[in-house]
mmCIF file of C-alpha atoms in Angstrom:
data_model
loop_
_atom_site.group_PDB
_atom_site.id
_atom_site.type_symbol
_atom_site.label_atom_id
_atom_site.label_comp_id
_atom_site.label_asym_id
_atom_site.label_seq_id
_atom_site.Cartn_x
_atom_site.Cartn_y
_atom_site.Cartn_z
ATOM 1 C CA MET A 1 55.467 -130.432 78.312
ATOM 2 C CA LYS A 2 54.991 -134.020 79.789
ATOM 3 C CA PRO A 3 51.939 -136.093 78.803
ATOM 4 C CA PHE A 4 49.177 -135.005 81.243
ATOM 5 C CA LEU A 5 46.469 -137.796 80.950
ATOM 6 C CA LEU A 6 46.232 -141.508 81.002
ATOM 7 C CA ALA A 7 43.871 -143.349 78.691
ATOM 8 C CA LEU A 8 41.233 -145.688 80.218
ATOM 9 C CA SER A 9 41.527 -149.391 79.879
ATOM 10 C CA LEU A 10 40.768 -150.783 76.373
ATOM 11 C CA ALA A 11 38.114 -153.021 78.049
ATOM 12 C CA PHE A 12 35.671 -150.120 77.260
ATOM 13 C CA ALA A 13 36.430 -150.538 73.589
ATOM 14 C CA ALA A 14 34.092 -153.520 73.352
ATOM 15 C CA LEU A 15 31.119 -151.448 74.123
ATOM 16 C CA THR A 16 31.949 -147.920 73.082
ATOM 17 C CA ILE A 17 32.782 -146.149 69.809
ATOM 18 C CA GLY A 18 33.351 -142.586 68.588
ATOM 19 C CA ILE A 19 29.929 -141.096 67.725
ATOM 20 C CA SER A 20 29.185 -138.350 65.159
ATOM 21 C CA ALA A 21 25.681 -139.215 63.974
ATOM 22 C CA ARG A 22 23.706 -136.542 65.762
ATOM 23 C CA GLU A 23 25.473 -133.163 65.351
ATOM 24 C CA SER A 24 23.062 -131.173 67.661
ATOM 25 C CA VAL A 25 23.659 -133.585 70.479
ATOM 26 C CA ALA A 26 27.340 -133.650 69.808
ATOM 27 C CA ASP A 27 27.452 -129.860 70.102
ATOM 28 C CA SER A 28 25.444 -129.792 73.439
ATOM 29 C CA ALA A 29 27.753 -132.617 74.882
ATOM 30 C CA GLY A 30 30.874 -130.783 73.868
ATOM 31 C CA PHE A 31 31.932 -132.986 70.957
ATOM 32 C CA GLY A 32 32.316 -131.800 67.283
ATOM 33 C CA LYS A 33 33.776 -132.596 63.947
ATOM 34 C CA HIS A 34 36.516 -134.914 65.429
ATOM 35 C CA ASP A 35 34.076 -136.779 67.469
ATOM 36 C CA ALA A 36 34.734 -140.059 65.772
ATOM 37 C CA LEU A 37 38.260 -140.029 67.161
ATOM 38 C CA VAL A 38 37.136 -139.351 70.784
ATOM 39 C CA PRO A 39 36.234 -142.462 72.770
ATOM 40 C CA HIS A 40 32.772 -142.485 74.485
ATOM 41 C CA TYR A 41 33.241 -143.984 77.983
ATOM 42 C CA LEU A 42 30.388 -142.167 79.846
ATOM 43 C CA LEU A 43 28.100 -145.221 80.027
ATOM 44 C CA GLY A 44 30.872 -147.506 81.377
ATOM 45 C CA LEU A 45 31.967 -144.909 83.959
ATOM 46 C CA VAL A 46 28.521 -144.220 85.540
ATOM 47 C CA HIS A 47 28.124 -148.057 86.068
ATOM 48 C CA ALA A 48 31.292 -148.261 88.308
ATOM 49 C CA PRO A 49 30.800 -148.170 92.103
ATOM 50 C CA GLU A 50 34.273 -146.515 92.386
ATOM 51 C CA VAL A 51 32.811 -143.660 90.366
ATOM 52 C CA HIS A 52 29.761 -143.466 92.580
ATOM 53 C CA GLU A 53 31.997 -143.083 95.610
ATOM 54 C CA GLU A 54 34.183 -140.457 93.834
ATOM 55 C CA LEU A 55 31.164 -138.444 93.047
ATOM 56 C CA GLY A 56 29.767 -138.824 96.580
ATOM 57 C CA LEU A 57 26.474 -140.248 95.359
ATOM 58 C CA SER A 58 23.963 -140.934 98.176
ATOM 59 C CA PRO A 59 22.292 -144.281 98.370
ATOM 60 C CA ASP A 60 19.099 -142.748 97.013
ATOM 61 C CA GLN A 61 21.092 -141.369 94.051
ATOM 62 C CA VAL A 62 22.645 -144.726 93.377
ATOM 63 C CA SER A 63 19.248 -146.459 93.493
ATOM 64 C CA GLY A 64 17.904 -143.896 91.078
ATOM 65 C CA LEU A 65 20.866 -144.422 88.718
ATOM 66 C CA GLU A 66 20.305 -148.176 88.810
ATOM 67 C CA THR A 67 16.671 -147.619 87.914
ATOM 68 C CA LEU A 68 17.902 -145.659 84.829
ATOM 69 C CA PHE A 69 20.290 -148.584 83.973
ATOM 70 C CA ALA A 70 17.354 -151.019 84.080
ATOM 71 C CA GLU A 71 15.752 -148.917 81.302
ATOM 72 C CA ILE A 72 18.787 -148.153 79.107
ATOM 73 C CA ASP A 73 21.177 -151.153 79.373
ATOM 74 C CA ALA A 74 18.801 -153.402 77.460
ATOM 75 C CA LYS A 75 19.650 -151.173 74.520
ATOM 76 C CA TRP A 76 23.261 -150.484 75.261
ATOM 77 C CA PHE A 77 24.685 -153.991 75.483
ATOM 78 C CA PRO A 78 23.278 -155.502 72.314
ATOM 79 C CA SER A 79 24.084 -152.282 70.451
ATOM 80 C CA ARG A 80 27.727 -153.462 70.299
ATOM 81 C CA ILE A 81 26.927 -155.900 67.452
ATOM 82 C CA LEU A 82 25.148 -153.299 65.227
ATOM 83 C CA ALA A 83 26.483 -151.456 62.228
ATOM 84 C CA ALA A 84 28.432 -148.282 63.205
ATOM 85 C CA ASP A 85 25.878 -145.856 62.228
ATOM 86 C CA GLN A 86 23.111 -147.669 64.148
ATOM 87 C CA GLN A 87 25.347 -148.024 67.178
ATOM 88 C CA ARG A 88 26.198 -144.356 67.052
ATOM 89 C CA ALA A 89 22.623 -143.290 67.206
ATOM 90 C CA ILE A 90 21.948 -145.482 70.235
ATOM 91 C CA ILE A 91 25.033 -144.475 72.154
ATOM 92 C CA TRP A 92 24.181 -140.886 71.659
ATOM 93 C CA GLU A 93 20.687 -141.276 72.793
ATOM 94 C CA LEU A 94 21.785 -143.173 76.044
ATOM 95 C CA GLU A 95 24.503 -140.741 76.865
ATOM 96 C CA ASP A 96 22.036 -137.938 76.496
ATOM 97 C CA ARG A 97 19.709 -139.628 78.948
ATOM 98 C CA VAL A 98 22.481 -140.227 81.386
ATOM 99 C CA ARG A 99 23.487 -136.478 81.239
ATOM 100 C CA GLY A 100 19.796 -135.508 81.688
ATOM 101 C CA TRP A 101 19.510 -137.674 84.755
ATOM 102 C CA PHE A 102 22.601 -136.196 86.413
ATOM 103 C CA ALA A 103 21.312 -132.669 85.518
ATOM 104 C CA GLU A 104 18.152 -133.355 87.365
ATOM 105 C CA ASN A 105 19.345 -135.511 90.230
ATOM 106 C CA THR A 106 22.798 -134.386 91.279
ATOM 107 C CA THR A 107 24.553 -131.251 92.389
ATOM 108 C CA PRO A 108 26.650 -128.953 90.064
ATOM 109 C CA LYS A 109 29.762 -130.167 92.015
ATOM 110 C CA GLN A 110 28.892 -133.828 91.255
ATOM 111 C CA GLN A 111 28.188 -133.029 87.636
ATOM 112 C CA GLU A 112 31.596 -131.113 87.278
ATOM 113 C CA ARG A 113 33.410 -134.014 88.749
ATOM 114 C CA LEU A 114 31.740 -136.468 86.406
ATOM 115 C CA ASN A 115 32.924 -134.342 83.503
ATOM 116 C CA GLN A 116 36.426 -134.458 84.948
ATOM 117 C CA LEU A 117 36.341 -138.229 85.229
ATOM 118 C CA GLU A 118 35.116 -138.388 81.541
ATOM 119 C CA TYR A 119 38.092 -136.337 80.506
ATOM 120 C CA TYR A 120 40.537 -138.678 82.400
ATOM 121 C CA ALA A 121 38.894 -141.703 80.696
ATOM 122 C CA GLN A 122 39.211 -140.178 77.283
ATOM 123 C CA GLY A 123 42.958 -139.385 77.823
ATOM 124 C CA ASN A 124 44.636 -137.038 75.335
ATOM 125 C CA ARG A 125 41.778 -137.368 72.983
ATOM 126 C CA ILE A 126 39.875 -134.663 74.954
ATOM 127 C CA LEU A 127 41.963 -132.229 73.016
ATOM 128 C CA LEU A 128 39.667 -133.128 69.929
ATOM 129 C CA ARG A 129 36.501 -132.080 71.798
ATOM 130 C CA GLU A 130 35.122 -128.689 70.798
ATOM 131 C CA ASP A 131 34.405 -127.655 74.365
ATOM 132 C CA VAL A 132 37.710 -128.528 75.568
ATOM 133 C CA GLY A 133 39.413 -126.866 72.601
ATOM 134 C CA LYS A 134 37.705 -123.636 73.297
ATOM 135 C CA ARG A 135 38.358 -123.625 76.986
ATOM 136 C CA VAL A 136 42.111 -124.170 76.630
ATOM 137 C CA GLY A 137 42.495 -121.994 73.515
ATOM 138 C CA LEU A 138 43.364 -124.653 70.994
ATOM 139 C CA ALA A 139 43.373 -123.403 67.393
ATOM 140 C CA SER A 140 41.592 -125.467 64.776
ATOM 141 C CA SER A 141 44.882 -126.156 63.091
ATOM 142 C CA GLN A 142 46.275 -127.593 66.376
ATOM 143 C CA GLN A 143 43.171 -129.910 66.658
ATOM 144 C CA GLN A 144 43.594 -130.906 63.038
ATOM 145 C CA ARG A 145 47.169 -131.972 63.633
ATOM 146 C CA ILE A 146 46.238 -133.886 66.790
ATOM 147 C CA ALA A 147 43.408 -135.567 64.827
ATOM 148 C CA ASP A 148 45.864 -136.739 62.133
ATOM 149 C CA LEU A 149 47.936 -138.451 64.798
ATOM 150 C CA ALA A 150 44.933 -139.904 66.415
ATOM 151 C CA LEU A 151 43.595 -141.204 63.143
ATOM 152 C CA ALA A 152 46.923 -143.064 62.530
ATOM 153 C CA THR A 153 46.519 -144.765 65.902
ATOM 154 C CA GLN A 154 43.008 -145.625 65.484
ATOM 155 C CA THR A 155 43.394 -147.186 62.166
ATOM 156 C CA VAL A 156 45.771 -149.694 63.541
ATOM 157 C CA GLU A 157 43.736 -150.234 66.735
ATOM 158 C CA GLN A 158 40.620 -151.035 64.531
ATOM 159 C CA LYS A 159 42.754 -153.664 62.605
ATOM 160 C CA LEU A 160 43.937 -155.136 65.837
ATOM 161 C CA ALA A 161 40.360 -155.248 67.313
ATOM 162 C CA GLN A 162 39.221 -157.283 64.219
ATOM 163 C CA THR A 163 41.804 -160.091 64.730
ATOM 164 C CA LYS A 164 40.922 -163.380 66.524
ATOM 165 C CA TYR A 165 42.729 -165.337 69.222
ATOM 166 C CA GLY A 166 45.781 -166.973 67.597
ATOM 167 C CA ASP A 167 45.927 -164.685 64.563
ATOM 168 C CA GLU A 168 49.530 -164.470 63.275
ATOM 169 C CA SER A 169 49.158 -160.750 62.618
ATOM 170 C CA ILE A 170 48.520 -159.792 66.283
ATOM 171 C CA ALA A 171 52.101 -159.344 67.255
ATOM 172 C CA SER A 172 53.036 -157.031 64.411
ATOM 173 C CA LEU A 173 49.771 -155.112 64.773
ATOM 174 C CA GLN A 174 50.375 -154.738 68.500
ATOM 175 C CA SER A 175 53.887 -153.431 67.846
ATOM 176 C CA ASP A 176 52.517 -150.898 65.228
ATOM 177 C CA PHE A 177 49.754 -149.832 67.688
ATOM 178 C CA ASN A 178 52.356 -149.209 70.372
ATOM 179 C CA LYS A 179 54.527 -147.205 67.881
ATOM 180 C CA LYS A 180 51.530 -145.137 66.737
ATOM 181 C CA SER A 181 50.418 -144.528 70.302
ATOM 182 C CA GLN A 182 53.878 -143.239 71.278
ATOM 183 C CA GLU A 183 53.927 -141.123 68.214
ATOM 184 C CA GLU A 184 50.609 -139.566 69.119
ATOM 185 C CA ARG A 185 51.670 -138.764 72.698
ATOM 186 C CA ALA A 186 55.008 -137.365 71.573
ATOM 187 C CA GLY A 187 53.348 -135.345 68.875
ATOM 188 C CA ILE A 188 50.875 -133.793 71.236
ATOM 189 C CA THR A 189 53.655 -132.453 73.457
ATOM 190 C CA LYS A 190 54.945 -130.539 70.374
ATOM 191 C CA ILE A 191 51.595 -129.190 69.359
ATOM 192 C CA VAL A 192 50.153 -128.047 72.702
ATOM 193 C CA SER A 193 51.869 -125.141 74.369
ATOM 194 C CA ALA A 194 52.949 -124.967 78.015
ATOM 195 C CA GLU A 195 50.236 -122.466 78.765
ATOM 196 C CA GLN A 196 47.664 -124.694 77.126
ATOM 197 C CA GLY A 197 48.876 -127.640 79.114
ATOM 198 C CA THR A 198 48.446 -125.759 82.348
ATOM 199 C CA LYS A 199 44.844 -124.964 81.466
ATOM 200 C CA ILE A 200 44.213 -128.631 80.596
ATOM 201 C CA ARG A 201 45.572 -129.775 84.056
ATOM 202 C CA LYS A 202 43.382 -127.289 85.754
ATOM 203 C CA LEU A 203 40.363 -128.362 83.713
ATOM 204 C CA ILE A 204 40.685 -132.030 84.473
ATOM 205 C CA GLY A 205 41.009 -131.608 88.290
ATOM 206 C CA ASP A 206 42.382 -134.210 90.622
ATOM 207 C CA PRO A 207 43.894 -137.376 89.200
ATOM 208 C CA PHE A 208 41.669 -140.405 88.834
ATOM 209 C CA ASP A 209 42.908 -143.916 87.820
ATOM 210 C CA ALA A 210 39.931 -145.193 85.612
ATOM 211 C CA SER A 211 41.997 -148.189 84.617
ATOM 212 C CA LYS A 212 41.167 -149.904 88.052
ATOM 213 C CA LEU A 213 37.331 -149.811 87.601
ATOM 214 C CA GLY A 214 35.899 -153.124 88.055
ATOM 215 C CA ARG A 215 32.350 -152.875 86.738
ATOM 216 C CA ILE A 216 32.032 -150.943 83.479
ATOM 217 C CA TYR A 217 29.499 -153.084 81.599
ATOM 218 C CA ALA A 218 25.701 -153.164 81.384
ATOM 219 C CA MET A 219 23.166 -154.956 83.616
ATOM 220 C CA ALA A 220 22.732 -158.534 82.218
ATOM 221 C CA PRO A 221 19.641 -158.752 79.920
ATOM 222 C CA GLU A 222 16.848 -160.820 81.402
ATOM 223 C CA PHE A 223 16.176 -164.365 79.986
ATOM 224 C CA ALA A 224 13.214 -164.384 77.647
ATOM 225 C CA SER A 225 10.054 -165.950 79.133
ATOM 226 C CA ILE A 226 10.993 -169.447 78.006
ATOM 227 C CA GLU A 227 9.339 -172.663 78.971
ATOM 228 C CA PRO A 228 10.225 -175.418 79.425
ATOM 229 C CA TRP A 229 13.632 -175.407 80.971
ATOM 230 C CA ILE A 230 15.767 -178.575 81.462
ATOM 231 C CA ASN A 231 16.896 -179.602 84.889
ATOM 232 C CA SER A 232 15.254 -176.470 86.491
ATOM 233 C CA SER A 233 12.059 -174.405 86.778
ATOM 234 C CA PRO A 234 12.352 -171.123 84.677
ATOM 235 C CA LEU A 235 15.074 -168.839 86.010
ATOM 236 C CA SER A 236 15.604 -165.113 85.681
ATOM 237 C CA ILE A 237 18.546 -162.814 86.226
ATOM 238 C CA SER A 238 16.689 -161.065 88.975
ATOM 239 C CA ASP A 239 15.978 -164.439 90.764
ATOM 240 C CA LEU A 240 19.753 -165.154 90.700
ATOM 241 C CA ARG A 241 20.869 -161.893 92.464
ATOM 242 C CA GLY A 242 23.323 -162.781 95.146
ATOM 243 C CA LYS A 243 24.875 -165.467 92.981
ATOM 244 C CA VAL A 244 27.663 -165.391 90.482
ATOM 245 C CA VAL A 245 26.149 -166.617 87.225
ATOM 246 C CA LEU A 246 27.923 -168.215 84.256
ATOM 247 C CA VAL A 247 25.629 -167.896 81.203
ATOM 248 C CA HIS A 248 26.684 -169.816 78.103
ATOM 249 C CA PHE A 249 25.008 -169.911 74.758
ATOM 250 C CA TYR A 250 25.399 -173.192 72.736
ATOM 251 C CA ALA A 251 23.782 -175.397 70.207
ATOM 252 C CA PHE A 252 24.018 -179.183 70.672
ATOM 253 C CA GLN A 253 25.158 -179.883 67.097
ATOM 254 C CA CYS A 254 27.875 -177.259 67.318
ATOM 255 C CA HIS A 255 31.334 -178.804 67.351
ATOM 256 C CA ASN A 256 33.055 -175.896 69.048
ATOM 257 C CA CYS A 257 30.329 -175.948 71.717
ATOM 258 C CA HIS A 258 31.291 -179.596 72.441
ATOM 259 C CA ALA A 259 34.729 -178.517 73.116
ATOM 260 C CA ASN A 260 33.517 -176.455 76.100
ATOM 261 C CA PHE A 261 31.119 -178.969 77.647
ATOM 262 C CA GLU A 262 33.573 -180.550 79.916
ATOM 263 C CA ILE A 263 34.528 -177.216 81.414
ATOM 264 C CA TYR A 264 30.802 -176.362 81.881
ATOM 265 C CA ARG A 265 30.329 -179.759 83.765
ATOM 266 C CA ARG A 266 33.452 -179.010 85.920
ATOM 267 C CA TRP A 267 32.091 -175.513 86.801
ATOM 268 C CA HIS A 268 28.691 -176.883 87.747
ATOM 269 C CA ARG A 269 30.278 -179.721 89.772
ATOM 270 C CA GLU A 270 32.904 -177.602 91.590
ATOM 271 C CA LEU A 271 31.504 -174.099 91.884
ATOM 272 C CA THR A 272 27.882 -174.687 92.718
ATOM 273 C CA ASP A 273 28.492 -174.839 96.501
ATOM 274 C CA LYS A 274 30.488 -171.718 96.315
ATOM 275 C CA GLY A 275 27.552 -169.742 95.096
ATOM 276 C CA VAL A 276 27.971 -170.068 91.426
ATOM 277 C CA VAL A 277 25.152 -170.948 89.033
ATOM 278 C CA VAL A 278 25.856 -172.314 85.566
ATOM 279 C CA VAL A 279 23.023 -171.540 83.089
ATOM 280 C CA GLY A 280 22.912 -172.952 79.578
ATOM 281 C CA ILE A 281 21.055 -171.189 76.702
ATOM 282 C CA GLN A 282 20.414 -173.596 73.895
ATOM 283 C CA THR A 283 19.730 -171.435 70.874
ATOM 284 C CA PRO A 284 19.211 -173.264 67.640
ATOM 285 C CA GLU A 285 21.266 -173.015 64.465
ATOM 286 C CA THR A 286 19.808 -176.032 62.757
ATOM 287 C CA SER A 287 16.176 -177.421 62.395
ATOM 288 C CA LEU A 288 17.013 -180.331 64.688
ATOM 289 C CA GLU A 289 18.125 -177.946 67.390
ATOM 290 C CA ARG A 290 14.509 -176.453 67.436
ATOM 291 C CA ASP A 291 13.231 -179.894 68.549
ATOM 292 C CA PRO A 292 12.600 -179.890 72.362
ATOM 293 C CA THR A 293 12.936 -183.655 72.660
ATOM 294 C CA ALA A 294 16.215 -183.666 70.674
ATOM 295 C CA ILE A 295 17.515 -180.918 72.951
ATOM 296 C CA ARG A 296 16.688 -182.948 76.033
ATOM 297 C CA LEU A 297 18.344 -186.107 74.702
ATOM 298 C CA ALA A 298 21.448 -184.314 73.700
ATOM 299 C CA ALA A 299 21.715 -182.766 77.178
ATOM 300 C CA GLU A 300 21.300 -186.173 78.855
ATOM 301 C CA GLU A 301 23.767 -187.774 76.472
ATOM 302 C CA LYS A 302 26.368 -185.122 77.238
ATOM 303 C CA GLY A 303 25.764 -184.967 80.977
ATOM 304 C CA LEU A 304 24.636 -181.388 81.042
ATOM 305 C CA ASP A 305 22.705 -181.439 84.216
ATOM 306 C CA PHE A 306 22.793 -177.652 85.031
ATOM 307 C CA PRO A 307 19.726 -175.549 84.211
ATOM 308 C CA ILE A 308 19.169 -175.068 80.543
ATOM 309 C CA ALA A 309 16.708 -172.748 78.764
ATOM 310 C CA MET A 310 15.308 -173.753 75.336
ATOM 311 C CA ASP A 311 15.727 -170.402 73.396
ATOM 312 C CA LEU A 312 13.742 -171.776 70.433
ATOM 313 C CA LYS A 313 12.775 -168.356 69.032
ATOM 314 C CA SER A 314 16.327 -166.891 69.749
ATOM 315 C CA GLU A 315 14.735 -164.186 71.921
ATOM 316 C CA THR A 316 17.390 -164.403 74.594
ATOM 317 C CA TRP A 317 20.151 -164.693 71.899
ATOM 318 C CA ALA A 318 18.909 -161.384 70.502
ATOM 319 C CA ALA A 319 18.604 -159.703 73.961
ATOM 320 C CA TRP A 320 22.190 -160.354 74.725
ATOM 321 C CA GLY A 321 23.287 -159.292 71.390
ATOM 322 C CA ASN A 322 24.995 -162.762 70.814
ATOM 323 C CA THR A 323 26.705 -163.520 67.711
ATOM 324 C CA MET A 324 28.590 -166.819 68.157
ATOM 325 C CA TRP A 325 28.251 -170.324 69.458
ATOM 326 C CA PRO A 326 29.658 -170.820 72.059
ATOM 327 C CA THR A 327 29.855 -167.623 74.088
ATOM 328 C CA VAL A 328 30.241 -167.445 77.882
ATOM 329 C CA TYR A 329 29.238 -164.496 80.068
ATOM 330 C CA VAL A 330 30.124 -163.839 83.772
ATOM 331 C CA VAL A 331 27.416 -162.055 85.719
ATOM 332 C CA ASP A 332 28.181 -160.658 89.173
ATOM 333 C CA LYS A 333 26.025 -160.825 92.317
ATOM 334 C CA HIS A 334 24.292 -157.611 91.475
ATOM 335 C CA GLY A 335 23.229 -158.722 88.049
ATOM 336 C CA TYR A 336 25.990 -156.922 86.033
ATOM 337 C CA ILE A 337 28.095 -158.447 83.197
ATOM 338 C CA ARG A 338 31.704 -158.400 84.205
ATOM 339 C CA HIS A 339 33.488 -160.534 81.489
ATOM 340 C CA TRP A 340 32.682 -162.647 78.453
ATOM 341 C CA TRP A 341 34.441 -164.890 75.884
ATOM 342 C CA SER A 342 33.279 -166.006 72.507
ATOM 343 C CA GLY A 343 34.460 -169.351 71.081
ATOM 344 C CA GLU A 344 36.239 -172.310 72.482
ATOM 345 C CA LEU A 345 37.703 -171.559 75.906
ATOM 346 C CA ASN A 346 40.907 -173.375 75.092
ATOM 347 C CA TRP A 347 41.081 -172.510 71.284
ATOM 348 C CA LYS A 348 44.807 -172.793 70.068
ATOM 349 C CA GLY A 349 46.193 -172.850 73.692
ATOM 350 C CA ALA A 350 43.946 -170.239 75.090
ATOM 351 C CA THR A 351 43.162 -170.455 78.808
ATOM 352 C CA ALA A 352 39.962 -168.533 78.888
ATOM 353 C CA ASP A 353 38.572 -171.058 81.362
ATOM 354 C CA GLU A 354 41.211 -170.083 83.919
ATOM 355 C CA THR A 355 40.699 -166.408 83.287
ATOM 356 C CA ILE A 356 36.954 -166.802 83.867
ATOM 357 C CA GLU A 357 37.581 -168.785 87.005
ATOM 358 C CA LYS A 358 39.883 -165.957 88.362
ATOM 359 C CA VAL A 359 37.014 -163.413 87.680
ATOM 360 C CA VAL A 360 34.661 -165.765 89.425
ATOM 361 C CA ASP A 361 36.949 -165.991 92.516
ATOM 362 C CA GLN A 362 37.095 -162.275 92.576
ATOM 363 C CA LEU A 363 33.358 -161.769 92.290
ATOM 364 C CA LEU A 364 32.686 -164.226 95.045
ATOM 365 C CA LYS A 365 34.608 -162.128 97.397
ATOM 366 C CA GLU A 366 32.617 -159.023 96.577
ATOM 367 C CA SER A 367 29.828 -158.083 99.028
#
């Protein structure tokens, strides 16, 4: 039997993990004891306009869904930095709310198609779901053999995810990950019978290429009510709808932040007339960086003449789940996060500034 599913882009991995904290919810959602090996992509999927179109959601349904996002995304995005057990509980809670919303506001046909899209996104790992296992007749021994293969792949994947740009171990880990992934796929074809494979293909419905989804992250968190701002009156994400926004967190005594300053100045100089707004969030690390006068003088000295918020209480830092100075986020015209980079943009030959500029060019073309 040939492999019958494609896995979704690893972009989701930054926001989603396998969840097993709440067994009762796991049972109701169709997961089970192997849940930690099944990727959770539902939140990312329902944010994508391509998925809205595939489901045939009406304008009113999309509007209602976005109202839900305004409530849940403030918990979803910063949860990515929490300890695994804390993140698990939050992801389960939010997925449960999404499923509840769809149960109340969409048709059975739309709900069924969403389930199919989730199957496609999860790839071959759906075979570890209890509901799928029962529907296609997988024995517990079959699921355990598949779980053993998946665990070997996931172990290497987690090591790879913990590396940083320029890490000498990346090449060998990537090679090992590719090998384990191939072994997992090949192993599944030997474990699953032809009859079970036919049932799986029927279960997942028409093909859907989830790897091409452009918007799979949360709505950007609002800036905390901070006064005063430098070079601008106080701004908000909602005020900036219709613009592409480059939000960067920095501290003026941070050496790595200084390495990015010229790029920020160039973006402000060259992209403003195209509809891009550069916003700096000065979040203090040292006592001097809590001094508004020192912050202003440092901004003037470095020629940072774009809007800057003084995040003296680190409220915006916390709302965005930020962990590193510097970090740059790209927010689209509708207020959704589309890309981010932590650290120096050109660290050890990196070209993150060019990548961000390509993302910006793409977002400027969107309606």
